[in-house]
CSV table of C-alpha atoms in Angstrom, one decimal:
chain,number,residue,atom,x,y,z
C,29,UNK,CA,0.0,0.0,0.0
C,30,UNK,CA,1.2,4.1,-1.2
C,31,UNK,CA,0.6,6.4,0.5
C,32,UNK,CA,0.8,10.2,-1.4
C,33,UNK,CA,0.0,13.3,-0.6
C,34,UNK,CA,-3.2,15.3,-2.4
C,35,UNK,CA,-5.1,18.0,-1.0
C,36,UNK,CA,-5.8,15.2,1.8
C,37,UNK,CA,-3.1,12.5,2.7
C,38,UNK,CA,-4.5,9.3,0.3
C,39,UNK,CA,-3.9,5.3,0.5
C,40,UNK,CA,-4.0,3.6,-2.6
C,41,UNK,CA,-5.8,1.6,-3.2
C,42,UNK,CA,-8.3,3.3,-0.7
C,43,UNK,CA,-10.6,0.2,0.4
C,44,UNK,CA,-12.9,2.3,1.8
C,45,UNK,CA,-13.3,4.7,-1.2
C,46,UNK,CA,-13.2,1.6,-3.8
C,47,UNK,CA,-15.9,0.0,-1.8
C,48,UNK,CA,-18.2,2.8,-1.5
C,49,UNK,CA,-17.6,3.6,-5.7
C,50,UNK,CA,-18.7,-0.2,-6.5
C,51,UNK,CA,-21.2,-0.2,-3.8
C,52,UNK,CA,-23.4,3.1,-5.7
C,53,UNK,CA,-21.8,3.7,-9.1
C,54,UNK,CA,-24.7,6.7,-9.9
C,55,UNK,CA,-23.2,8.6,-7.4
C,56,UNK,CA,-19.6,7.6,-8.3
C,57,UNK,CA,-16.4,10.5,-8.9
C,58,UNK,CA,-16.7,12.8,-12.0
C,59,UNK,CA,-13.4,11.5,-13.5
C,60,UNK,CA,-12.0,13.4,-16.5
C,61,UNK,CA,-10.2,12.0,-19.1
C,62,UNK,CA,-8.3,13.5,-22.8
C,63,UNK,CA,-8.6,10.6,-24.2
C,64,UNK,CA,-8.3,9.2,-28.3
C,65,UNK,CA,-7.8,5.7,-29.3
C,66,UNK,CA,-8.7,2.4,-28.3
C,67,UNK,CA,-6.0,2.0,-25.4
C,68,UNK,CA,-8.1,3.5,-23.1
C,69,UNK,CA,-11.8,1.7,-23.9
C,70,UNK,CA,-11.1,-1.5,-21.5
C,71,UNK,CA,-10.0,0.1,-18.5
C,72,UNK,CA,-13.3,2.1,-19.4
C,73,UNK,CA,-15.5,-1.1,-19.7
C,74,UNK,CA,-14.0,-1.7,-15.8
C,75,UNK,CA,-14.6,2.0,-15.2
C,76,UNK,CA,-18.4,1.9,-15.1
C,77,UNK,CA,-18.7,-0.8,-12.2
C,78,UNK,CA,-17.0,1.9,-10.0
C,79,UNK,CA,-18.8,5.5,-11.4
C,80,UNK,CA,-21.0,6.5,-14.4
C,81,UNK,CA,-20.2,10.2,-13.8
C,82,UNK,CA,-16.9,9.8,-15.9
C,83,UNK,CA,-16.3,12.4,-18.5
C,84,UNK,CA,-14.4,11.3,-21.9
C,85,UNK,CA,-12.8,14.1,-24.0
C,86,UNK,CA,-12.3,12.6,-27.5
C,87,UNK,CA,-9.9,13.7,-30.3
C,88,UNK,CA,-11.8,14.1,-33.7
C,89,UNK,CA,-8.6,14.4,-35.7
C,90,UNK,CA,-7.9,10.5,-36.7
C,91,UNK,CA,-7.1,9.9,-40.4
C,92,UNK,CA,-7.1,6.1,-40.6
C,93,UNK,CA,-9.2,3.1,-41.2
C,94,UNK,CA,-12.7,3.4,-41.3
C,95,UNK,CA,-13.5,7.2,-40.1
C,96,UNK,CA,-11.3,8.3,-42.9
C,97,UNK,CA,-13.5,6.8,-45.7
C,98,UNK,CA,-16.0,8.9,-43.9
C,99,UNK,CA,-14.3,11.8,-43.8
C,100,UNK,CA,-12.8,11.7,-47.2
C,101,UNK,CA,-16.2,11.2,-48.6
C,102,UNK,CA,-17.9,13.9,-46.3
C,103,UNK,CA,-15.6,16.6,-45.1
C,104,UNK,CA,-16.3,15.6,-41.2
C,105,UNK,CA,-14.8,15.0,-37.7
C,106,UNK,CA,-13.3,11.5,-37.3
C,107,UNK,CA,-16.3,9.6,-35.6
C,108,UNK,CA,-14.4,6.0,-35.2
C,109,UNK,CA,-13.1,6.8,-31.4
C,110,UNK,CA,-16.4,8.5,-30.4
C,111,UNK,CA,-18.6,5.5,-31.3
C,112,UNK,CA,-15.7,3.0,-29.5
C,113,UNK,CA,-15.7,4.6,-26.5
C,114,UNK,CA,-19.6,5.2,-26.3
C,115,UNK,CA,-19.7,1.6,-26.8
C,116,UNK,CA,-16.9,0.7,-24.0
C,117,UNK,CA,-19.2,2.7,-21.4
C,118,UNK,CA,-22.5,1.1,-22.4
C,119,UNK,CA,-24.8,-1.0,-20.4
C,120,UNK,CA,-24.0,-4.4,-21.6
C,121,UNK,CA,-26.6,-6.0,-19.7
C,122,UNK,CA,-29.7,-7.4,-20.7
C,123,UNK,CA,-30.9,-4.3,-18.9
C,124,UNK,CA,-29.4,-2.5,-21.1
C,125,UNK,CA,-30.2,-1.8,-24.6
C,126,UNK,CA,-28.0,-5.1,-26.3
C,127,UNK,CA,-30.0,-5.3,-29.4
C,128,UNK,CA,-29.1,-1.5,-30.3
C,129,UNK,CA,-25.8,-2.6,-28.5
C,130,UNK,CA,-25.0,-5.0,-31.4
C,131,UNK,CA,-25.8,-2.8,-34.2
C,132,UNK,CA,-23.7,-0.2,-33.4
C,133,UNK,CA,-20.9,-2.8,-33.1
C,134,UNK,CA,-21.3,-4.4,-36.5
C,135,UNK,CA,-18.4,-4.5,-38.6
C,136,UNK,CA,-18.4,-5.0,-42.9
C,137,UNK,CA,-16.5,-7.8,-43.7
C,138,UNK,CA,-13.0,-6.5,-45.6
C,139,UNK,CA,-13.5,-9.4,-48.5
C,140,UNK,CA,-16.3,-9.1,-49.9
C,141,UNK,CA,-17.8,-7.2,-52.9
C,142,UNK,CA,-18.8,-3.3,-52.5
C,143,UNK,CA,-21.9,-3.8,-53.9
C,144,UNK,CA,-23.2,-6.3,-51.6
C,145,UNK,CA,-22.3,-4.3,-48.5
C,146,UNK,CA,-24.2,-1.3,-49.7
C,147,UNK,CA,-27.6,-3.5,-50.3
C,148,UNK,CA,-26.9,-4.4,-46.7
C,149,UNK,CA,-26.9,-0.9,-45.6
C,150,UNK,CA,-30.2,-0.4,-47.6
C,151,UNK,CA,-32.0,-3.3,-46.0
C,152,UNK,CA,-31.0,-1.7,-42.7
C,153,UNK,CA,-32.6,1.2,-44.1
C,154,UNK,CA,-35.6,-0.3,-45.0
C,155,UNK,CA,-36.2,-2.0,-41.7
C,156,UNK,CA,-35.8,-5.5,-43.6
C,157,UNK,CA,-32.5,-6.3,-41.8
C,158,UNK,CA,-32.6,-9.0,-38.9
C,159,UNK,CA,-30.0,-6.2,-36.7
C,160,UNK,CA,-33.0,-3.3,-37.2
C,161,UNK,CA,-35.7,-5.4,-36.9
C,162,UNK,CA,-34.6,-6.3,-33.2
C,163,UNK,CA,-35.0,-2.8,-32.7
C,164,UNK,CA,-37.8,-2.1,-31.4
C,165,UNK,CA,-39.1,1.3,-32.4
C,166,UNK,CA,-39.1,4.7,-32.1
C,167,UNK,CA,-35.4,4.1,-31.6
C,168,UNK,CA,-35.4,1.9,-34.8
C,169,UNK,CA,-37.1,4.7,-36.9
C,170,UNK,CA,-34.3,7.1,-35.6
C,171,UNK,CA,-31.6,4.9,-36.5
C,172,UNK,CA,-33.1,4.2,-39.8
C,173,UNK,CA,-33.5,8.0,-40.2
C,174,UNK,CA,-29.5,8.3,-39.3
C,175,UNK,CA,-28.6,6.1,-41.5
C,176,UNK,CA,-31.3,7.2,-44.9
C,177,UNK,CA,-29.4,10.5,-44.3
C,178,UNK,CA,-25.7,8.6,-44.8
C,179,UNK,CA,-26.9,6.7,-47.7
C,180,UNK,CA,-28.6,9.4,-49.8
C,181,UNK,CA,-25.4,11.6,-49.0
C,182,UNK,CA,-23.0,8.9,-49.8
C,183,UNK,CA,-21.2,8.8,-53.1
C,184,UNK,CA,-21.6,5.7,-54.9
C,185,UNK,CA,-18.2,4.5,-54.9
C,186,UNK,CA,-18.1,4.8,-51.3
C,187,UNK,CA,-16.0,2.1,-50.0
C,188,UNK,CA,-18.4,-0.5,-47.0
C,189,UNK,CA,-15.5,-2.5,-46.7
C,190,UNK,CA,-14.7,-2.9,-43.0
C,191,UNK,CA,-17.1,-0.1,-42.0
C,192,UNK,CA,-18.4,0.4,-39.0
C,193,UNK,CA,-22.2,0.5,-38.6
C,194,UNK,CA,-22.1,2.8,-35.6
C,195,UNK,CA,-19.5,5.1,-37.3
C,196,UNK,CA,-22.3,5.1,-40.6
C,197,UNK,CA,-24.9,5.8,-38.6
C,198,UNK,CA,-23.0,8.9,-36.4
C,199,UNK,CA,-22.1,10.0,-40.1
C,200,UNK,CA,-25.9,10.2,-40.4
C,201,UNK,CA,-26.5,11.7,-37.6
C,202,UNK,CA,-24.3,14.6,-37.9
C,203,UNK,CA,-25.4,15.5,-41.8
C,204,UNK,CA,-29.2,15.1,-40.8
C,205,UNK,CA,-28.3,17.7,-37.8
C,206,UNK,CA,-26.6,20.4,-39.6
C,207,UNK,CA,-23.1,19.0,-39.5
C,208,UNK,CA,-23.1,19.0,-35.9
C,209,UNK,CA,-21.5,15.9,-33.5
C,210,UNK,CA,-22.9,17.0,-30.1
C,211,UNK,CA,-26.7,16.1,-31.2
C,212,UNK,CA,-26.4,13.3,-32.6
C,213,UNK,CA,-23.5,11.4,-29.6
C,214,UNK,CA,-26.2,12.5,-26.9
C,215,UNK,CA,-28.9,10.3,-28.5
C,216,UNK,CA,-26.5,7.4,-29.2
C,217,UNK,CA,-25.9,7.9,-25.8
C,218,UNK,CA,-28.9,8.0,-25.1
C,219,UNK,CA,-29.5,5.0,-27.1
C,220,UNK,CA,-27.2,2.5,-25.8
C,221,UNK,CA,-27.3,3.8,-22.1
C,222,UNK,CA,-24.1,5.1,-21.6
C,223,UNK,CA,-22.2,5.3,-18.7
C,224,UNK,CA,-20.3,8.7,-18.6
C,225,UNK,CA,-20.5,11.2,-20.8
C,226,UNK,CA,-18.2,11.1,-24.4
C,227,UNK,CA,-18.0,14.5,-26.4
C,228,UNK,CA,-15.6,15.1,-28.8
C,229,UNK,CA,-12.9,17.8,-27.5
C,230,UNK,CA,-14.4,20.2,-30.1
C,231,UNK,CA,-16.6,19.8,-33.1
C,232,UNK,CA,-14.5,21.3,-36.0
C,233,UNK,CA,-13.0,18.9,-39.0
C,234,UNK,CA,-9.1,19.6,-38.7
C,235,UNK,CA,-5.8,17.1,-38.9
C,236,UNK,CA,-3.2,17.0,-36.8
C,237,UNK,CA,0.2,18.2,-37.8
C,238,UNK,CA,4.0,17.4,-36.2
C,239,UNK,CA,7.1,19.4,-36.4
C,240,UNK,CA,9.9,16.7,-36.1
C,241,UNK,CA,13.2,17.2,-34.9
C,242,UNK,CA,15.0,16.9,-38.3
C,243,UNK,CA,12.9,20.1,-39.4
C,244,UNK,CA,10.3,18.3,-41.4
C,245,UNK,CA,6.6,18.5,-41.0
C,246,UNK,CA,3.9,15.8,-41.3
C,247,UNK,CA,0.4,16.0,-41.6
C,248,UNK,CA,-2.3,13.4,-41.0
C,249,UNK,CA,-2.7,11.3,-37.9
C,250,UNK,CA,-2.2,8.2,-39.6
C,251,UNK,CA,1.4,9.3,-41.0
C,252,UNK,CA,2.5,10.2,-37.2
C,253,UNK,CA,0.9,7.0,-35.2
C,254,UNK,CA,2.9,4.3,-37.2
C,255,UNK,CA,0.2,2.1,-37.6
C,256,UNK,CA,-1.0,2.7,-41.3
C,257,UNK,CA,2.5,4.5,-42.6
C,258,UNK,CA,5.9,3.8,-41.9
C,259,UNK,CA,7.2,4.8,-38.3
C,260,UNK,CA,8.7,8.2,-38.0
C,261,UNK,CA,12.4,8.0,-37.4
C,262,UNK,CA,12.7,11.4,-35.7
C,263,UNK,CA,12.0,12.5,-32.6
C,264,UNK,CA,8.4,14.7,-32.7
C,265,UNK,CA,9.4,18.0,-31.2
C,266,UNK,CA,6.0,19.7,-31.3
C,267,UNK,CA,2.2,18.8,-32.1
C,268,UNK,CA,-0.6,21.2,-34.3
C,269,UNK,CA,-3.4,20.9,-36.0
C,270,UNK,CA,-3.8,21.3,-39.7
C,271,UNK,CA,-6.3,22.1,-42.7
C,272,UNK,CA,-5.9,21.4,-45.8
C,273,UNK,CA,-1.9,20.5,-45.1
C,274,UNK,CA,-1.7,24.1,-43.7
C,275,UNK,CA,-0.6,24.7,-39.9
C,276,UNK,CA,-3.6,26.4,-38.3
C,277,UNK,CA,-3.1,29.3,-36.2
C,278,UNK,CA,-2.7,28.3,-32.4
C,279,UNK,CA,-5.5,30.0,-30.1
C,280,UNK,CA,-7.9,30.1,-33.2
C,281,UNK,CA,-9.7,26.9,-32.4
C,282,UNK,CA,-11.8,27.6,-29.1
C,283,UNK,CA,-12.5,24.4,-26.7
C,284,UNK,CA,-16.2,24.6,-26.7
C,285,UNK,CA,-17.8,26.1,-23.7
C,286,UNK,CA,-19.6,22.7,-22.4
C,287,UNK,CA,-16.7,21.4,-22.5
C,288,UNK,CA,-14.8,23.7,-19.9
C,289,UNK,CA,-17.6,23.5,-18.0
C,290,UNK,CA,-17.3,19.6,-18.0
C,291,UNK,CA,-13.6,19.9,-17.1
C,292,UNK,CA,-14.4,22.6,-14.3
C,293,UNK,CA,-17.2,20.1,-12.4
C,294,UNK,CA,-14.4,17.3,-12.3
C,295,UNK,CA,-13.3,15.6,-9.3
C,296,UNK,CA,-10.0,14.6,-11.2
C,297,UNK,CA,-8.5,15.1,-14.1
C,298,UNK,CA,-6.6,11.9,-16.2
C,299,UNK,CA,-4.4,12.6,-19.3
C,300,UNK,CA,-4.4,8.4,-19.7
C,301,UNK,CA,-2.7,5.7,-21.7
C,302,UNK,CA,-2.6,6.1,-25.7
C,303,UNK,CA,-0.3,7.0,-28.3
C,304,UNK,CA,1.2,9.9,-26.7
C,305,UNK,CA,0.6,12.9,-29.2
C,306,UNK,CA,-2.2,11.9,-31.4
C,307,UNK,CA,-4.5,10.7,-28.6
C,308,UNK,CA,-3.3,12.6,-25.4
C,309,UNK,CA,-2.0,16.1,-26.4
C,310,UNK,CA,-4.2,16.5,-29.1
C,311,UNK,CA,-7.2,16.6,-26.9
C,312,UNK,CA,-4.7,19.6,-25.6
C,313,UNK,CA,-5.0,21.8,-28.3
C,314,UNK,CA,-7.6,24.1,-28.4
C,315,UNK,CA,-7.3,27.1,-26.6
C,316,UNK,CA,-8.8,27.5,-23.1
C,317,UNK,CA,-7.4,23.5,-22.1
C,318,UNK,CA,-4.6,25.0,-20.6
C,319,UNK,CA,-6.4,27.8,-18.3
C,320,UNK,CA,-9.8,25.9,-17.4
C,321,UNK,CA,-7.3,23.0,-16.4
C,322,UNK,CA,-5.0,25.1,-14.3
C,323,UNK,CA,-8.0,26.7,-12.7
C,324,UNK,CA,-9.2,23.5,-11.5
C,325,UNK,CA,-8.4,22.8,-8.0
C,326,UNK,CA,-8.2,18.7,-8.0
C,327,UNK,CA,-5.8,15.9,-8.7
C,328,UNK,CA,-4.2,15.8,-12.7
C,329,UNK,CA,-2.8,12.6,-13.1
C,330,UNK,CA,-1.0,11.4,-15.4
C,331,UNK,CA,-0.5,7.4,-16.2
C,332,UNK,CA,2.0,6.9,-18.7
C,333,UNK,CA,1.6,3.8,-21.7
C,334,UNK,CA,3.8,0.9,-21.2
C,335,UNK,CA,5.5,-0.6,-23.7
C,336,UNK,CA,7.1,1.1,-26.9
C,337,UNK,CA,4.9,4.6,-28.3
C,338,UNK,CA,6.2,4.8,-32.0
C,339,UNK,CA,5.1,8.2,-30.8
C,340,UNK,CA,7.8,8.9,-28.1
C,341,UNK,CA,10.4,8.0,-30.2
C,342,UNK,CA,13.6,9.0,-27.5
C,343,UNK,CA,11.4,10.5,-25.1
C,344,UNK,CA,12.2,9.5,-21.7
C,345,UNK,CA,9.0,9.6,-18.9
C,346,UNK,CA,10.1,13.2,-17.8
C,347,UNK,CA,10.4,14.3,-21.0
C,348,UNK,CA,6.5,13.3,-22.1
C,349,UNK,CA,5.5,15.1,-19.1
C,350,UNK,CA,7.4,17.9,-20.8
C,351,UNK,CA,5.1,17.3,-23.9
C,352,UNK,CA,2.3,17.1,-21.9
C,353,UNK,CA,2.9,20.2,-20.0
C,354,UNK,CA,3.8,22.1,-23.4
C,355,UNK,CA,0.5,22.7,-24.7
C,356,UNK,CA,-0.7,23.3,-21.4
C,357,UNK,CA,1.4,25.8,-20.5
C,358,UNK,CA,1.5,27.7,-23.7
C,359,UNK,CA,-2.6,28.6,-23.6
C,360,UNK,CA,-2.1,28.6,-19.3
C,361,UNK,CA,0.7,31.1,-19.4
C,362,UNK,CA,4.5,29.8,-19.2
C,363,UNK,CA,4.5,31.2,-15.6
C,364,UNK,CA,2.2,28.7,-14.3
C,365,UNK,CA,3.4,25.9,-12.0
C,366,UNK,CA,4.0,22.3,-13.2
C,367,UNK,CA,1.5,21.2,-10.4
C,368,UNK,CA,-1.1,23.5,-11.6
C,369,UNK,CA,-1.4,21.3,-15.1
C,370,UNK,CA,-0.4,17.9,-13.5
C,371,UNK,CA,-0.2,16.9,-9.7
C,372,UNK,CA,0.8,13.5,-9.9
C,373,UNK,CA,2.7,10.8,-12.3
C,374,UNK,CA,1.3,6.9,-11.7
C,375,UNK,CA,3.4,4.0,-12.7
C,376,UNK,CA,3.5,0.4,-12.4
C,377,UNK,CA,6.2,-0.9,-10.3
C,378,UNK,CA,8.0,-1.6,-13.7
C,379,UNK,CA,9.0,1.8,-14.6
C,380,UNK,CA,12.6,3.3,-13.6
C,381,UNK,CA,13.1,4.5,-9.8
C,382,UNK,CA,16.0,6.6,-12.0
C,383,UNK,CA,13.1,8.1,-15.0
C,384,UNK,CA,10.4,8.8,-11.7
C,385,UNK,CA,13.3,10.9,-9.7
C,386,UNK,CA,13.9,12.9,-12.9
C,387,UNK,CA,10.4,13.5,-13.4
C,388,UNK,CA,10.5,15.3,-9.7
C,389,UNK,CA,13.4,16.6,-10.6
C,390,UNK,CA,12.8,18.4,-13.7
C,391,UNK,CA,8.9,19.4,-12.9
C,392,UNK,CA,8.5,19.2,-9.5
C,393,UNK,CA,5.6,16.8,-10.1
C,394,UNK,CA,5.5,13.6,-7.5
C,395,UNK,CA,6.0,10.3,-9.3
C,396,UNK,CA,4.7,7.1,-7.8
C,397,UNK,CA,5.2,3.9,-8.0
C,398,UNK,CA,2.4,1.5,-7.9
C,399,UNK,CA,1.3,-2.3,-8.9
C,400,UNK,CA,-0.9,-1.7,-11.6
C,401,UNK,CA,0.1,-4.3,-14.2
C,402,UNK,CA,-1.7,-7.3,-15.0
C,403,UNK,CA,-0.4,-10.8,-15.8
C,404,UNK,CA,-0.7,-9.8,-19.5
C,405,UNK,CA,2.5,-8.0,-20.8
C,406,UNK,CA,2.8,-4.8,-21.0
C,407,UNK,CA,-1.0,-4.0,-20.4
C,408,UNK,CA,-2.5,-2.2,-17.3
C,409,UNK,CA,-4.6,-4.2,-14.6
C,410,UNK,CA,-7.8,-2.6,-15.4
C,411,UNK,CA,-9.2,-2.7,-11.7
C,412,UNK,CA,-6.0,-1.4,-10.1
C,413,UNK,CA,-5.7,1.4,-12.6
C,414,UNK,CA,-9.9,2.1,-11.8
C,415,UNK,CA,-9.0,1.3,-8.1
C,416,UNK,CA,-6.0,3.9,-8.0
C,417,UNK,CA,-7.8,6.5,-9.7
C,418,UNK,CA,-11.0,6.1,-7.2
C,419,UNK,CA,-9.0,6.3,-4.1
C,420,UNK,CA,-7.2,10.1,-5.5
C,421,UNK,CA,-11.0,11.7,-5.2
C-alpha cells in the first residue's frame, strides 16, 4: 500500500473509497479523461462498475481506417473513437439496450464485394435487416433516419468494406443535424445507455500536424501513429493541428464552452494511456485547455503507456510530461506551476526508480510507484488502474 499526498493525505488503493464507488456507481467520482484511441476503452469497460459520472474528452482528428473513408467522402470530424468509446461505457446488460448494443458494433467484412455491403446498408434502411428489426421502435425509426441521411449523401463509390455500422450511422446523424457531433452522440448515448459522458474535444473537422526534430513537418494522424505508414524515425518536437496541409493558427480553435464546464465540475483530471501525441495532447490543443485545467483545484494525473509509443520515439518519462505540459502551459501562461497542469505521475512498479526521480526533478511533479500491471505483458490491470484512480477523489 502508497501512501501520497493530495489535498488530503490518500492510500491507494483506498478500500474504503473503492468500496463505497462499486457499492453506488450513480453517485460515483466525476473523473476526466483527454482521451483518443482504443487504449483507453477497456480500462473504461472496468470504469463503469465503479462511477457512471466519468467524462471522456475525444480527439476528432484521426485519419485512418474506417473514419477516414467517412471523412474523405464527407468533409467531417473523425467519428471512429467516439462511437468505441460510447460503446466501451455502455450497459451491456440485458438491462441495457444489447440489441441496439449489437448494431452499433457491427463491422463490414474486408472481403467481400462493394456492392453487396451497400444493399446491406439499404435493407437496414428499410427496416428489412434482422440487426434493425430487433429494434424495437421509435429508436429503430431514428436509427433508420440516421442512416437514410448517410446513404442518400454517400457517393456511390463509397467504400463498405470494413465499415463500422455505428461510425455510418454517427455519419448520419451529424449530416441530418446540420453537421453537428454533439446532437447526434447525446442520442446514441442515449440509445445505448451510456455510462459517462463522451464528447468530442471540439466539433471542428481539422488534422493534426507534427514538427519533427529533423525540421520536417507531417500532416495526418495516420502518417504520425505508425500504424498505417511507416514509423517516424525522428523525434516529434511539437504537435498542431492542420487544414488542408496548412498549420492552423494556435488560439484560433476555441475548446467549446460545455466542455470547460465539464472539465471545471471534475473531481479529477486523467491525461491516460494512448499514443502519446495523437491521442493525449491533441485533446490539448484548443485554446482554453490549458487555463480551465489550471483553474481546477483537483488531482491531474498522469499514467503513462507501457510498452514502446512509436510516438515517443527518444522520449524518456520526464520528457512526455514535458510534452504534456507544453500545450498546457502555452494557452495557461508559461509562468504557471508544473503542479497547476499535472499533480501527480502513476506508474507500475516496472517503470525506472532513475526516469520517476527525474520526473520530480525536472517538474516538480511527485512520481509514484504502484502495482498496476496485469499478468498480461505490457497492459494495465484494469481494476488497479480504476482502483488507484477512485482512491485520489
Amino acid at each position: 500500500m502508497t501512501k501520497i499526498t493530495l489535498q488530503r493525505s490518500a492510500e491507494l488503493p483506498d478500500d474504503l473509497r473503492v468500496a463505497r464507488s462499486l457499492s453506488a456507481p450513480h453517485l460515483g467520482p466525476r473523473l476526466l479523461f483527454f482521451s483518443g484511441g482504443s487504449a483507453l476503452n477497456k480500462i473504461s469497460r472496468a470504469l463503469k462498475r465503479y462511477t457512471y459520472n466519468s467524462a471522456h474528452l475525444i480527439t476528432p482528428f484521426d485519419s485512418g481506417g474506417s473514419s477516414q473513408v467517412l471523412r474523405e467522402a464527407f468533409d467531417m470530424p473523425a467519428v471512429g473513437d467516439l462511437r468505441s468509446r460510447l460503446m466501451a461505457l455502455a450497459d451491456e446488460s440485458e438491462l441495457g439496450q444489447p440489441d441496439i448494443y449489437a448494431l452499433f458494433s457491427h463491422r463490414m467484412p474486408k472481403a467481400v464485394p462493394n456492392a453487396p455491403l451497400r444493399a446491406e446498408v439499404e435493407a437496414m434502411v428499410a427496416g428489412t435487416h434482422p440487426l434493425v428489426k430487433a429494434v424495437s421502435s421509435p429508436i429503430g425509426l431514428l436509427i433508420r433516419d440516421f442512416l437514410r441521411a448517410f446513404l442518400v449523401a454517400a457517393p456511390m463509390d463509397f467504400d463498405f468494406r470494413n465499415a463500422s455500422i455505428g461510425n455510418l450511422i454517427l455519419a448520419g446523424g451529424y449530416l441530418a443535424h446540420g453537421r453537428l457531433l454533439e446532437p447526434v452522440l447525446f442520442l446514441m448515448s442515449k440509445m445505448v445507455d451510456v455510462r459517462g459522458t463522451v464528447r468530442g474535444v471540439v466539433d471542428c473537422n481539422l488534422q493534426l500536424g507534427v514538427e519533427l526534430a529533423d525540421g520536417r513537418q507531417i500532416h495526418g494522424q495516420r502518417q504520425i501513429s505508425g500504424k498505417e505508414a511507416p514509423p517516424i524515425e525522428s523525434p516529434i518536437v511539437r504537435l498542431f493541428l492542420s487544414e488542408h496541409g496548412k498549420e492552423v493558427v494556435s488560439g484560433s480553435v476555441p475548446l467549446p464552452k460545455r466542455n470547460r464546464k465539464l472539465i471545471r465540475q471534475a473531481d479529477l483530471i486523467c491525461y491516460p494511456p494512448g499514443s502519446l501525441f495523437s491521442s493525449v495532447i491533441a485533446n490539448l490543443l484548443p485554446a482554453g485547455v490549458g487555463r480551465t485545467v489550471a483553474r481546477c483545484e483537483v488531482p491531474k494525473v498522469y499514467v503513462p503507456s507501457l510498452g514502446t509509443d512509436p510516438e515517443a520515439l527518444g522520449l524518456g518519462l520526464a520528457d512526455r510530461v514535458a510534452a504534456l505540459l507544453a500545450p498546457l502551459r502555452a494557452d495557461a501562461g508559461m509562468e504557471v506551476p508544473s503542479t497547476r497542469l499535472m499533480t501527480h505521475v502513476l506508474c507500475d512498479t516496472s517503470e525506472d526508480p532513475v526516469a520517476c526521480a527525474e520526473v520530480t526533478a525536472r517538474h516538480g511533479i511527485p512520481c509514484h510507484r504502484l502495482p498496476l500491471v496485469s499478468d498480461e505483458p505490457e497492459r494495465y490491470d484494469r481494476e488497479l488502474v480504476c482502483a488507484a484512480l477512485v482512491s485520489m477523489v
